[in-house]
Coordinates of C-alpha atoms and ligand atoms in Angstrom, one line a residue:
M274 CA 24.7 -15.9 -92.3
K275 CA 21.2 -15.1 -93.4
G276 CA 22.4 -12.7 -96.2
A277 CA 24.8 -15.2 -97.5
Q278 CA 22.0 -17.8 -97.7
K279 CA 19.8 -15.4 -99.7
D280 CA 22.6 -14.8 -102.1
S281 CA 23.1 -18.5 -102.6
E282 CA 19.4 -19.0 -103.1
K283 CA 19.4 -16.4 -105.8
L284 CA 22.3 -18.2 -107.5
I285 CA 20.3 -21.4 -107.5
W286 CA 17.0 -20.0 -108.6
E287 CA 17.9 -17.4 -111.1
P288 CA 19.4 -19.6 -113.8
M289 CA 16.5 -21.9 -113.5
R290 CA 14.0 -19.1 -114.0
S291 CA 15.7 -17.6 -117.1
P292 CA 14.8 -20.2 -119.8
S293 CA 11.1 -20.3 -119.2
G294 CA 10.3 -17.0 -117.5
G295 CA 12.9 -14.6 -118.8
N296 CA 10.9 -13.5 -121.9
P297 CA 12.4 -10.3 -123.1
I298 CA 9.7 -9.3 -125.5
V299 CA 7.7 -6.4 -124.3
G300 CA 4.5 -5.5 -126.2
S301 CA 3.5 -1.8 -126.7
G302 CA 0.1 -0.7 -125.5
Q303 CA -0.2 1.9 -128.3
Q304 CA -0.4 -0.6 -131.2
S305 CA -3.6 -1.4 -133.1
R306 CA -5.8 -4.2 -131.9
A307 CA -5.0 -6.5 -134.9
L308 CA -1.3 -6.0 -134.6
H309 CA -1.7 -6.6 -130.9
K310 CA -3.5 -9.9 -131.4
F311 CA -1.0 -11.0 -134.1
L312 CA 1.9 -10.2 -131.7
V313 CA 0.2 -12.2 -128.9
W314 CA -0.2 -15.2 -131.2
L315 CA 3.4 -14.9 -132.4
I316 CA 4.7 -14.7 -128.9
L317 CA 2.7 -17.8 -127.9
F318 CA 3.9 -19.7 -130.9
V319 CA 7.6 -18.8 -130.4
S320 CA 7.4 -19.6 -126.7
A321 CA 5.7 -22.9 -127.4
T322 CA 8.4 -23.9 -129.9
Y323 CA 11.0 -22.7 -127.5
I324 CA 9.6 -24.8 -124.7
V325 CA 9.3 -27.9 -126.8
Y326 CA 12.9 -27.6 -128.0
T327 CA 14.2 -26.8 -124.6
L328 CA 12.6 -29.9 -123.1
K329 CA 13.9 -32.0 -125.9
L330 CA 17.4 -30.6 -125.4
V331 CA 17.3 -31.2 -121.7
S332 CA 16.1 -34.7 -122.0
T333 CA 18.8 -35.7 -124.5
S334 CA 21.7 -33.8 -122.9
R335 CA 21.5 -35.5 -119.5
T336 CA 24.4 -37.7 -120.3
C337 CA 26.9 -34.9 -120.9
D338 CA 28.0 -32.6 -118.2
D339 CA 25.2 -31.8 -115.9
E340 CA 25.9 -33.4 -112.6
P341 CA 23.3 -32.6 -110.1
F342 CA 25.5 -34.0 -107.3
P343 CA 29.1 -33.5 -108.1
N344 CA 30.8 -36.6 -106.9
P345 CA 34.5 -37.0 -107.3
R346 CA 34.0 -40.6 -108.4
T347 CA 31.5 -39.9 -111.2
R348 CA 33.7 -37.1 -112.4
I349 CA 36.6 -39.4 -112.7
S350 CA 34.4 -41.9 -114.6
S351 CA 33.2 -39.3 -117.1
S352 CA 36.6 -37.9 -117.7
S353 CA 38.1 -41.3 -118.2
S354 CA 35.3 -42.2 -120.6
S355 CA 36.1 -39.1 -122.6
I356 CA 39.6 -40.3 -123.1
K357 CA 38.1 -43.4 -124.7
N358 CA 38.1 -43.7 -128.4
V359 CA 34.8 -42.4 -129.7
T360 CA 33.7 -43.3 -133.2
A361 CA 30.5 -42.4 -134.9
T362 CA 29.0 -45.9 -134.7
S363 CA 29.9 -46.2 -131.1
L364 CA 28.3 -43.0 -130.0
L365 CA 25.1 -44.6 -129.0
S366 CA 26.6 -47.4 -127.1
Q367 CA 29.0 -44.9 -125.6
S368 CA 26.2 -42.9 -124.0
I369 CA 24.6 -46.1 -122.8
Q370 CA 27.9 -47.1 -121.3
D371 CA 28.3 -43.7 -119.6
H372 CA 24.9 -44.3 -117.9
A373 CA 26.0 -47.7 -116.8
V374 CA 29.4 -46.4 -115.6
V375 CA 27.7 -43.8 -113.5
E376 CA 25.2 -46.2 -112.1
T377 CA 27.5 -49.0 -111.3
L378 CA 30.3 -46.8 -109.9
L379 CA 28.0 -45.3 -107.3
P380 CA 27.6 -48.4 -105.1
E381 CA 31.4 -49.1 -105.4
S382 CA 32.5 -45.6 -104.3
P383 CA 34.4 -45.8 -101.0
E384 CA 31.4 -44.2 -99.2
T385 CA 28.8 -46.7 -100.2
H386 CA 30.2 -50.2 -100.9
R387 CA 29.3 -52.8 -98.3
T388 CA 31.5 -53.4 -95.3
E389 CA 34.3 -55.9 -95.7
I390 CA 36.8 -56.9 -93.0
R391 CA 39.3 -54.4 -94.4
N392 CA 36.9 -51.6 -93.8
I393 CA 37.1 -52.2 -90.0
V394 CA 39.9 -50.8 -87.9
F395 CA 40.3 -52.4 -84.5
G396 CA 41.4 -50.3 -81.5
I397 CA 42.7 -52.7 -78.8
A398 CA 43.1 -51.4 -75.3
A399 CA 46.1 -53.2 -73.6
S400 CA 48.5 -52.6 -70.8
A401 CA 52.2 -53.3 -70.9
K402 CA 52.0 -55.2 -67.7
L403 CA 49.7 -58.0 -69.0
W404 CA 50.8 -57.9 -72.6
E405 CA 53.0 -61.0 -72.5
R406 CA 50.0 -63.2 -71.5
R407 CA 47.1 -61.3 -73.1
K408 CA 48.6 -61.0 -76.6
N409 CA 47.9 -64.7 -77.0
Y410 CA 44.2 -63.9 -77.1
I411 CA 44.7 -61.4 -79.9
K412 CA 46.7 -63.9 -81.9
L413 CA 43.7 -66.2 -81.9
W414 CA 41.6 -63.9 -84.0
F415 CA 43.7 -61.2 -85.6
R416 CA 44.9 -61.8 -89.2
P417 CA 47.5 -59.1 -90.0
K418 CA 47.3 -59.6 -93.8
E419 CA 43.5 -59.0 -93.9
M420 CA 42.7 -56.8 -91.0
R421 CA 43.8 -53.4 -89.7
G422 CA 44.1 -52.5 -86.1
V423 CA 46.3 -50.9 -83.5
V424 CA 47.1 -52.1 -80.0
W425 CA 47.3 -49.1 -77.7
L426 CA 49.6 -49.5 -74.7
D427 CA 50.3 -47.3 -71.7
H428 CA 54.0 -47.4 -72.2
T429 CA 56.7 -48.9 -74.4
L430 CA 57.9 -52.5 -74.1
K431 CA 60.1 -54.8 -76.0
T432 CA 58.2 -56.4 -78.8
R433 CA 59.4 -59.7 -80.2
E434 CA 59.9 -59.9 -83.9
A435 CA 57.9 -63.1 -84.1
D436 CA 54.9 -61.2 -82.7
E437 CA 55.1 -58.5 -85.3
E438 CA 53.9 -61.0 -87.9
D439 CA 50.9 -62.2 -85.9
L440 CA 49.8 -59.1 -84.1
P441 CA 48.6 -55.6 -84.9
P442 CA 51.1 -52.8 -84.6
V443 CA 51.6 -51.4 -81.1
K444 CA 51.3 -47.7 -80.3
I445 CA 51.6 -45.7 -77.1
S446 CA 48.6 -43.7 -76.1
G447 CA 48.9 -40.0 -75.9
D448 CA 49.6 -38.2 -72.6
T449 CA 46.4 -37.7 -70.5
S450 CA 47.9 -36.1 -67.4
R451 CA 46.1 -32.9 -68.2
F452 CA 42.7 -34.6 -67.6
A453 CA 41.1 -34.8 -64.2
Y454 CA 40.3 -38.3 -62.8
K455 CA 38.3 -38.3 -59.5
N456 CA 36.9 -41.8 -59.2
K457 CA 38.1 -43.5 -56.0
Q458 CA 37.7 -47.1 -57.2
G459 CA 38.8 -46.8 -60.8
H460 CA 42.1 -46.1 -62.5
R461 CA 42.9 -43.1 -64.6
S462 CA 44.0 -45.3 -67.5
A463 CA 40.3 -45.2 -68.3
I464 CA 40.9 -41.8 -69.9
R465 CA 43.5 -43.0 -72.3
I466 CA 41.4 -46.0 -73.2
S467 CA 38.4 -43.9 -73.8
R468 CA 40.4 -41.8 -76.3
I469 CA 41.5 -44.8 -78.4
V470 CA 38.8 -44.3 -81.0
S471 CA 39.8 -40.7 -81.5
E472 CA 43.5 -41.5 -81.5
T473 CA 42.9 -44.3 -84.1
L474 CA 40.9 -42.0 -86.3
R475 CA 43.7 -39.4 -86.2
L476 CA 46.1 -42.0 -87.8
G477 CA 44.2 -41.1 -91.0
L478 CA 43.7 -44.6 -92.4
E479 CA 41.7 -44.7 -95.6
D480 CA 38.4 -46.4 -96.5
V481 CA 37.3 -47.0 -92.9
H482 CA 33.7 -47.8 -92.2
W483 CA 33.9 -48.8 -88.6
F484 CA 36.2 -48.4 -85.6
V485 CA 35.8 -51.4 -83.3
M486 CA 37.0 -51.2 -79.7
G487 CA 38.1 -54.3 -77.8
D488 CA 40.2 -55.2 -74.8
D489 CA 43.3 -57.3 -74.9
D490 CA 41.2 -60.2 -73.4
T491 CA 38.5 -59.9 -76.0
V492 CA 38.2 -62.6 -78.8
F493 CA 36.3 -61.6 -81.9
V494 CA 34.6 -63.8 -84.4
T495 CA 35.4 -61.4 -87.2
E496 CA 33.2 -62.9 -89.9
N497 CA 30.2 -62.4 -87.6
L498 CA 31.3 -58.9 -86.7
V499 CA 31.2 -58.1 -90.4
R500 CA 27.8 -59.7 -90.7
V501 CA 26.4 -57.6 -87.9
L502 CA 27.9 -54.3 -89.0
R503 CA 26.7 -54.8 -92.6
K504 CA 23.2 -54.4 -91.4
Y505 CA 23.9 -50.8 -90.6
D506 CA 24.7 -47.8 -92.9
H507 CA 28.2 -46.8 -91.9
N508 CA 27.6 -43.3 -93.4
Q509 CA 25.3 -42.6 -90.5
F510 CA 26.0 -42.2 -86.8
Y511 CA 26.0 -45.7 -85.1
Y512 CA 27.2 -46.8 -81.7
I513 CA 26.8 -50.6 -81.5
G514 CA 27.5 -53.0 -78.7
S515 CA 25.9 -54.8 -75.8
L516 CA 25.2 -54.6 -72.1
S517 CA 26.5 -56.5 -69.1
E518 CA 25.0 -59.8 -68.0
S519 CA 24.8 -58.3 -64.6
H520 CA 21.7 -56.3 -63.8
L521 CA 23.6 -54.4 -61.0
Q522 CA 26.4 -53.5 -63.4
N523 CA 23.8 -52.1 -65.8
I524 CA 22.2 -50.1 -63.0
Y525 CA 25.5 -48.7 -61.7
F526 CA 26.8 -47.9 -65.1
S527 CA 23.9 -47.7 -67.6
Y528 CA 21.5 -49.8 -69.6
G529 CA 22.4 -47.5 -72.5
M530 CA 26.1 -48.2 -72.5
A531 CA 28.2 -50.5 -74.7
Y532 CA 30.4 -52.5 -72.3
G533 CA 34.0 -52.0 -73.6
G534 CA 35.3 -55.5 -73.0
G535 CA 32.5 -57.1 -75.1
G536 CA 33.7 -54.7 -77.9
F537 CA 31.7 -52.0 -79.6
A538 CA 31.6 -50.4 -83.0
I539 CA 31.5 -46.7 -83.9
S540 CA 30.8 -45.7 -87.5
Y541 CA 33.3 -43.5 -89.2
P542 CA 31.3 -40.2 -89.3
L543 CA 30.4 -40.7 -85.6
A544 CA 34.1 -41.2 -84.8
K545 CA 34.8 -37.9 -86.6
S546 CA 32.3 -36.0 -84.6
L547 CA 33.4 -37.7 -81.4
A548 CA 37.1 -36.8 -82.0
K549 CA 36.1 -33.1 -82.3
M550 CA 34.5 -33.0 -78.9
Q551 CA 35.8 -35.9 -76.9
D552 CA 38.6 -34.1 -75.0
R553 CA 36.2 -31.4 -73.9
C554 CA 33.6 -34.1 -73.0
I555 CA 36.0 -36.2 -70.9
Q556 CA 36.8 -33.1 -68.8
R557 CA 33.1 -32.9 -67.9
Y558 CA 33.0 -36.3 -66.3
P559 CA 36.0 -36.7 -64.0
G560 CA 34.0 -38.8 -61.6
L561 CA 33.1 -41.7 -63.9
Y562 CA 34.8 -45.0 -63.4
G563 CA 35.9 -46.4 -66.7
S564 CA 36.5 -45.8 -70.3
D565 CA 33.2 -47.1 -71.6
D566 CA 31.1 -45.0 -69.4
R567 CA 33.1 -41.9 -70.5
M568 CA 32.4 -43.0 -74.1
Q569 CA 28.7 -43.3 -73.4
A570 CA 28.7 -39.9 -71.7
C571 CA 30.0 -38.4 -74.9
M572 CA 27.6 -40.4 -77.0
T573 CA 24.7 -39.0 -75.0
E574 CA 26.1 -35.5 -75.6
L575 CA 26.1 -36.3 -79.3
G576 CA 22.6 -37.6 -78.8
V577 CA 23.4 -41.1 -80.2
P578 CA 21.8 -44.0 -78.4
L579 CA 23.3 -47.5 -78.1
T580 CA 22.2 -49.9 -80.8
K581 CA 22.1 -53.3 -79.0
E582 CA 23.5 -56.3 -80.7
L583 CA 23.4 -59.4 -78.4
G584 CA 26.3 -61.2 -80.0
F585 CA 28.8 -58.9 -78.3
H586 CA 29.6 -60.5 -74.9
Q587 CA 31.0 -58.6 -72.0
Y588 CA 30.6 -61.8 -69.8
D589 CA 30.6 -60.1 -66.4
V590 CA 30.5 -63.5 -64.7
Y591 CA 32.7 -65.9 -62.8
G592 CA 32.8 -69.7 -62.9
N593 CA 31.9 -71.6 -66.1
L594 CA 30.5 -69.9 -69.2
F595 CA 28.9 -73.2 -70.3
G596 CA 25.3 -72.3 -69.5
L597 CA 25.6 -69.1 -71.6
L598 CA 27.5 -70.7 -74.5
A599 CA 25.1 -73.7 -74.6
A600 CA 22.1 -71.4 -75.0
H601 CA 23.3 -68.5 -77.1
P602 CA 20.6 -66.1 -78.3
V603 CA 19.6 -66.5 -81.9
T604 CA 22.1 -63.9 -83.2
P605 CA 25.6 -64.3 -84.5
L606 CA 28.4 -64.8 -81.9
V607 CA 30.6 -61.7 -82.3
S608 CA 32.8 -61.6 -79.2
L609 CA 33.9 -63.3 -76.0
H610 CA 35.4 -61.4 -73.0
H611 CA 36.8 -61.9 -69.5
L612 CA 38.4 -65.1 -70.6
D613 CA 41.0 -64.8 -67.9
V614 CA 38.3 -64.6 -65.3
V615 CA 36.1 -67.6 -66.2
E616 CA 37.2 -71.3 -66.5
P617 CA 38.6 -72.5 -69.8
I618 CA 35.6 -73.1 -72.1
F619 CA 36.7 -76.7 -72.7
P620 CA 37.6 -78.9 -69.7
N621 CA 41.2 -80.1 -69.0
V622 CA 43.0 -77.6 -71.4
T623 CA 44.4 -74.2 -71.0
R624 CA 42.3 -71.1 -71.8
V625 CA 44.1 -70.4 -75.0
Q626 CA 44.0 -74.1 -76.1
A627 CA 40.3 -74.1 -75.4
L628 CA 39.7 -71.0 -77.6
Q629 CA 42.1 -72.5 -80.2
R630 CA 39.7 -75.5 -80.5
L631 CA 36.8 -73.1 -81.1
T632 CA 38.6 -71.7 -84.2
L633 CA 38.1 -75.1 -86.0
P634 CA 34.3 -74.8 -86.3
M635 CA 34.7 -71.1 -86.7
K636 CA 36.6 -71.6 -89.9
L637 CA 34.1 -74.2 -91.2
D638 CA 30.8 -72.3 -90.5
S639 CA 31.3 -69.1 -88.5
A640 CA 27.6 -68.1 -89.0
G641 CA 26.5 -71.2 -87.2
L642 CA 29.0 -71.1 -84.4
M643 CA 27.3 -71.6 -80.9
Q644 CA 23.9 -71.7 -82.5
Q645 CA 21.5 -73.8 -80.5
S646 CA 19.1 -76.3 -81.9
I647 CA 16.8 -78.4 -79.8
C648 CA 15.3 -81.9 -80.7
Y649 CA 14.2 -85.1 -79.1
D650 CA 15.2 -88.7 -79.3
K651 CA 11.6 -90.1 -79.4
S652 CA 12.6 -93.8 -78.8
K653 CA 14.7 -93.0 -75.8
R654 CA 12.7 -90.0 -74.5
W655 CA 15.7 -87.7 -74.3
T656 CA 15.9 -84.0 -74.9
I657 CA 18.9 -83.0 -77.0
S658 CA 20.4 -79.5 -77.2
I659 CA 23.2 -78.7 -79.5
S660 CA 25.4 -75.6 -79.4
W661 CA 27.0 -76.1 -82.8
G662 CA 30.8 -76.2 -82.7
F663 CA 30.9 -76.2 -78.9
A664 CA 28.8 -78.8 -77.0
V665 CA 25.9 -81.2 -77.0
Q666 CA 23.7 -81.8 -74.0
I667 CA 21.5 -84.8 -73.5
F668 CA 18.8 -84.8 -70.8
R669 CA 16.6 -87.6 -69.6
G670 CA 13.0 -86.7 -70.2
V671 CA 11.3 -83.9 -72.0
F672 CA 12.2 -80.2 -71.6
S673 CA 10.4 -77.7 -73.7
P674 CA 12.4 -75.4 -76.0
R675 CA 11.4 -72.4 -73.8
E676 CA 13.2 -74.0 -70.9
V677 CA 16.2 -75.3 -72.8
E678 CA 16.8 -71.9 -74.5
M679 CA 17.4 -70.3 -71.1
P680 CA 21.0 -70.4 -70.0
S681 CA 21.6 -72.8 -67.1
R682 CA 23.3 -71.3 -64.1
T683 CA 26.8 -72.8 -64.4
F684 CA 28.2 -69.3 -63.9
L685 CA 28.3 -67.0 -60.9
N686 CA 27.2 -63.4 -60.5
W687 CA 29.8 -60.6 -61.0
Y688 CA 28.6 -59.3 -57.6
R689 CA 29.3 -62.4 -55.6
K690 CA 26.5 -61.8 -53.1
A691 CA 23.9 -61.4 -55.8
D692 CA 22.1 -64.4 -57.1
Y693 CA 20.1 -65.3 -60.3
T694 CA 17.7 -62.5 -59.6
A695 CA 20.4 -60.1 -60.6
Y696 CA 20.9 -61.1 -64.2
A697 CA 19.6 -59.0 -67.0
F698 CA 18.0 -62.1 -68.6
N699 CA 16.2 -65.3 -67.7
T700 CA 18.2 -68.3 -66.4
R701 CA 17.4 -71.8 -65.2
P702 CA 18.9 -74.1 -62.6
V703 CA 21.4 -76.7 -63.9
S704 CA 19.0 -79.5 -63.0
R705 CA 15.8 -79.7 -61.0
N706 CA 15.8 -83.5 -60.6
P707 CA 19.1 -85.5 -60.1
C708 CA 18.1 -87.7 -63.1
Q709 CA 18.0 -84.6 -65.2
K710 CA 21.6 -83.5 -64.8
P711 CA 22.6 -83.1 -68.4
F712 CA 25.2 -85.4 -70.0
V713 CA 27.6 -83.0 -71.7
F714 CA 29.6 -83.8 -74.9
Y715 CA 32.3 -81.3 -75.8
L716 CA 33.6 -80.7 -79.4
S717 CA 36.7 -82.8 -80.0
K718 CA 37.1 -82.4 -83.8
A719 CA 35.4 -80.9 -86.8
S720 CA 36.0 -81.1 -90.6
L721 CA 34.4 -80.5 -93.9
N722 CA 33.3 -83.2 -96.2
S723 CA 33.7 -81.2 -99.4
T724 CA 32.0 -83.8 -101.7
M725 CA 28.9 -83.6 -99.5
N726 CA 29.4 -79.8 -98.7
Q727 CA 28.7 -80.8 -95.1
T728 CA 30.6 -80.3 -91.8
V729 CA 31.2 -83.2 -89.6
S730 CA 31.7 -82.3 -85.9
E731 CA 32.4 -84.8 -83.2
Y732 CA 31.6 -84.3 -79.5
V733 CA 33.0 -86.5 -76.7
R734 CA 31.3 -87.1 -73.4
N735 CA 32.7 -85.2 -70.5
R736 CA 33.4 -87.8 -67.9
V737 CA 32.0 -86.5 -64.6
S738 CA 30.1 -88.4 -62.0
H739 CA 26.3 -88.4 -62.2
P740 CA 23.9 -88.9 -59.3
V741 CA 22.2 -92.3 -59.1
C742 CA 19.0 -92.4 -61.2
K743 CA 16.3 -95.0 -60.8
W744 CA 14.2 -93.9 -63.8
K745 CA 13.5 -96.9 -66.2
M746 CA 14.8 -95.1 -69.2
A747 CA 17.8 -95.4 -71.6
D748 CA 20.9 -94.1 -69.9
P749 CA 22.9 -91.5 -71.8
A750 CA 26.0 -92.7 -69.9
N751 CA 26.2 -95.5 -72.4
L752 CA 27.0 -92.9 -75.1
E753 CA 30.6 -91.9 -75.8
R754 CA 30.2 -89.6 -78.8
V755 CA 27.8 -87.5 -80.7
E756 CA 28.4 -86.9 -84.4
V757 CA 26.7 -83.8 -85.9
Y758 CA 26.3 -83.2 -89.6
K759 CA 25.5 -79.7 -90.8
K760 CA 25.8 -77.9 -94.1
P761 CA 27.7 -74.6 -93.9
D762 CA 25.2 -71.8 -94.1
P763 CA 27.0 -68.5 -94.7
H764 CA 23.7 -66.8 -95.4
L765 CA 22.1 -67.8 -92.2
W766 CA 21.9 -64.2 -91.0
D767 CA 20.6 -62.8 -94.3
R768 CA 17.3 -64.4 -93.3
S769 CA 15.0 -63.7 -90.4
P770 CA 16.4 -65.1 -87.1
R771 CA 15.4 -68.6 -86.6
R772 CA 16.9 -71.6 -84.8
N773 CA 18.0 -74.5 -86.9
C774 CA 16.2 -77.8 -86.5
C775 CA 18.0 -81.0 -85.5
R776 CA 17.1 -84.6 -86.3
V777 CA 18.3 -87.8 -84.6
M778 CA 19.5 -90.2 -87.3
N779 CA 19.9 -93.9 -87.2
P780 CA 23.2 -94.7 -85.4
T781 CA 25.8 -96.7 -87.4
K782 CA 28.2 -97.2 -84.6
K783 CA 27.6 -98.4 -81.0
G784 CA 28.0 -95.7 -78.4
T785 CA 27.5 -92.9 -81.0
T786 CA 24.5 -90.8 -81.6
V787 CA 24.3 -89.2 -85.0
I788 CA 22.4 -85.9 -85.4
E789 CA 21.7 -83.7 -88.4
V790 CA 21.4 -79.9 -88.0
G791 CA 20.0 -77.7 -90.6
V792 CA 17.3 -75.3 -91.8
C793 CA 13.8 -76.5 -90.5
G794 CA 11.7 -78.1 -93.2
E795 CA 8.1 -77.2 -93.9
G796 CA 6.1 -77.7 -90.8
E797 CA 9.1 -79.0 -88.8
I798 CA 9.3 -77.8 -85.2
S799 CA 10.9 -78.7 -81.9
E800 CA 8.4 -81.2 -80.4
M801 CA 8.6 -84.6 -78.8
Ligands
LIG1471 C1 40.6 -46.8 -131.0 O1 39.8 -47.8 -131.6 C2 40.6 -48.6 -132.5 C3 39.6 -49.6 -133.1 O2 38.7 -50.1 -132.3 C4 41.7 -49.3 -131.8 O3 42.5 -50.0 -132.7 C5 42.6 -48.2 -131.1 O4 43.6 -48.8 -130.4 C6 41.7 -47.3 -130.2 N1 42.5 -46.2 -129.7 C7 42.5 -45.9 -128.4 C8 43.3 -44.8 -128.0 O5 41.8 -46.6 -127.5
LIG1472 C1 43.5 -84.2 -69.0 O1 44.6 -84.0 -69.9 C2 45.7 -84.8 -69.6 C3 46.9 -84.3 -70.5 O2 46.4 -83.9 -71.7 C4 45.4 -86.2 -69.8 O3 46.4 -87.1 -69.5 C5 44.2 -86.6 -68.9 O4 43.8 -87.9 -69.1 C6 43.0 -85.6 -69.1 N1 42.0 -85.8 -68.2 C7 40.7 -86.0 -68.5 C8 39.7 -86.2 -67.4 O5 40.3 -85.9 -69.7
LIG1473 C1 31.9 -87.7 -97.4 O1 30.6 -88.3 -97.4 C2 30.4 -89.4 -98.2 C3 29.0 -89.8 -98.1 O2 28.6 -90.0 -96.7 C4 31.4 -90.5 -97.8 O3 31.3 -91.6 -98.7 C5 32.8 -89.9 -97.9 O4 33.8 -90.9 -97.4 C6 33.0 -88.7 -97.1 N1 34.3 -88.1 -97.3 C7 35.1 -87.8 -96.3 C8 36.4 -87.2 -96.7 O5 34.8 -88.0 -95.1
LIG1474 C1 27.3 -75.4 -99.6 O1 26.0 -75.3 -99.2 C2 25.7 -73.9 -98.8 C3 24.3 -73.9 -98.2 O2 23.4 -74.7 -98.9 C4 25.9 -73.0 -99.9 O3 25.6 -71.7 -99.5 C5 27.3 -73.1 -100.4 O4 27.5 -72.3 -101.5 C6 27.6 -74.5 -100.8 N1 29.1 -74.6 -101.1 C7 29.5 -75.4 -102.1 C8 31.0 -75.4 -102.3 O5 28.8 -76.0 -102.8

């Protein structure tokens, strides 16, 4: 190794030394003093001329063939430009063009252009047993013409032709019977699921920046997934995802693990390194429970920490997701999981119908989906919290933003005996005073007014009983609908994270509150 290195160093250094240092003229010590002096001056003169001309040559010949970093793309570009028709008058512009070609081609080469949805390959963990039901979640978000992905199943099943148009291709995971599995609670399918990234990589798809893992009951907001992944250099090693909502889950598994159901992303070069070692790695952890802890074990062997992105949602909870969705952190919503476990996110419809409704605002303004804004109706003394595209809450009285931005505990802990002290974030009770039980309005429709470049979303009151309230204050029960106007803001996440502001407008219809949501103006804050 060492010897070879020295040789290559020689190769690099020797040609560089020769032009300036390799002076072949050797003076003779026996010559007379005058001749000696003359020779010294001559040598100096010749060398100086030589250096000047060399420098000039080097600076003008840059455009030709010397490529300091041979890159297949730039080679293609220079050879294709040499085919071009070069006339004397166009020589100058040609050399300028060559510069431009080299410079503009670099960002577009497959290694460096920015991530688009086609640069992501999804690896979806599914089981044949639940496929008939779970495939409906995948149909909600997967667009076969634009996206690439593979559903990995445990064994073959009959696929319907109609499905083939709406779903990713289905493949059967490789045999894993040679691997040991010694966890008493878990299931050995964890091993095959853990290997999905490596197996997907081995399909040899081209121009992949990221592999994104998800379960068959994970729903992705793919535009936001792209927004999040674009922040990172896919040529580096990245392992991106999020934790469990349950503090106990994070203790039993790890606070450094991406929970698989919430989905996680592995950059292409990391997937390549993983594939080389994963089978050996998996053999070292037969006692682990699942696929995602096996993945994390291998990540720690590779020395790559989890990059946390709070928009991936494992949702290790029971009950109603409302509290979490109504107070989403100020980050793009990337995924939802455990949708079979929790109640439908809109009342009185099926789970799939509920998610279908969410795709309406998703299409209009995916960046703003579920983003919370907080404002006050000063005349009525109400607090208003909007989760754009999902729901509006109206409370009697004034709640500060620091309280309203905490999720209300409409959901239950994954460990049924644990309470709110066992979440990995702050929560608040649904209401402290009977008068302050929120009036909830759920999204009913959404559209774009293209002349105004503005979305119009309508939220209808959820008719549930409210405790008697003797406060002498306007009663939100008189409201039927809330109408929200908001400009689409595709560049929301190109700026620093900040909640939008909302403003209560003059109502035009009885029983309707009209609210505008948008970027906060100069000096505008959430205050009564
Ligand atoms: C060369 O340039 C002339 C004049 O611009 C053009 O007519 C001709 O088609 C060119 N030839 C090639 C091979 O591009
Ligand atoms: C629930 O849905 C059914 C059928 O769509 C409808 O008839 C019923 O009125 C709804 N109930 C409520 C409380 O919205
Ligand atoms: C769009 O908004 C303008 C101004 O409020 C209104 O006149 C127009 O009817 C709206 N268009 C649609 C399609 O709702
Ligand atoms: C609508 O407004 C948003 C935000 O101001 C802007 O980014 C977008 O380009 C606009 N679209 C059209 C069609 O004018």
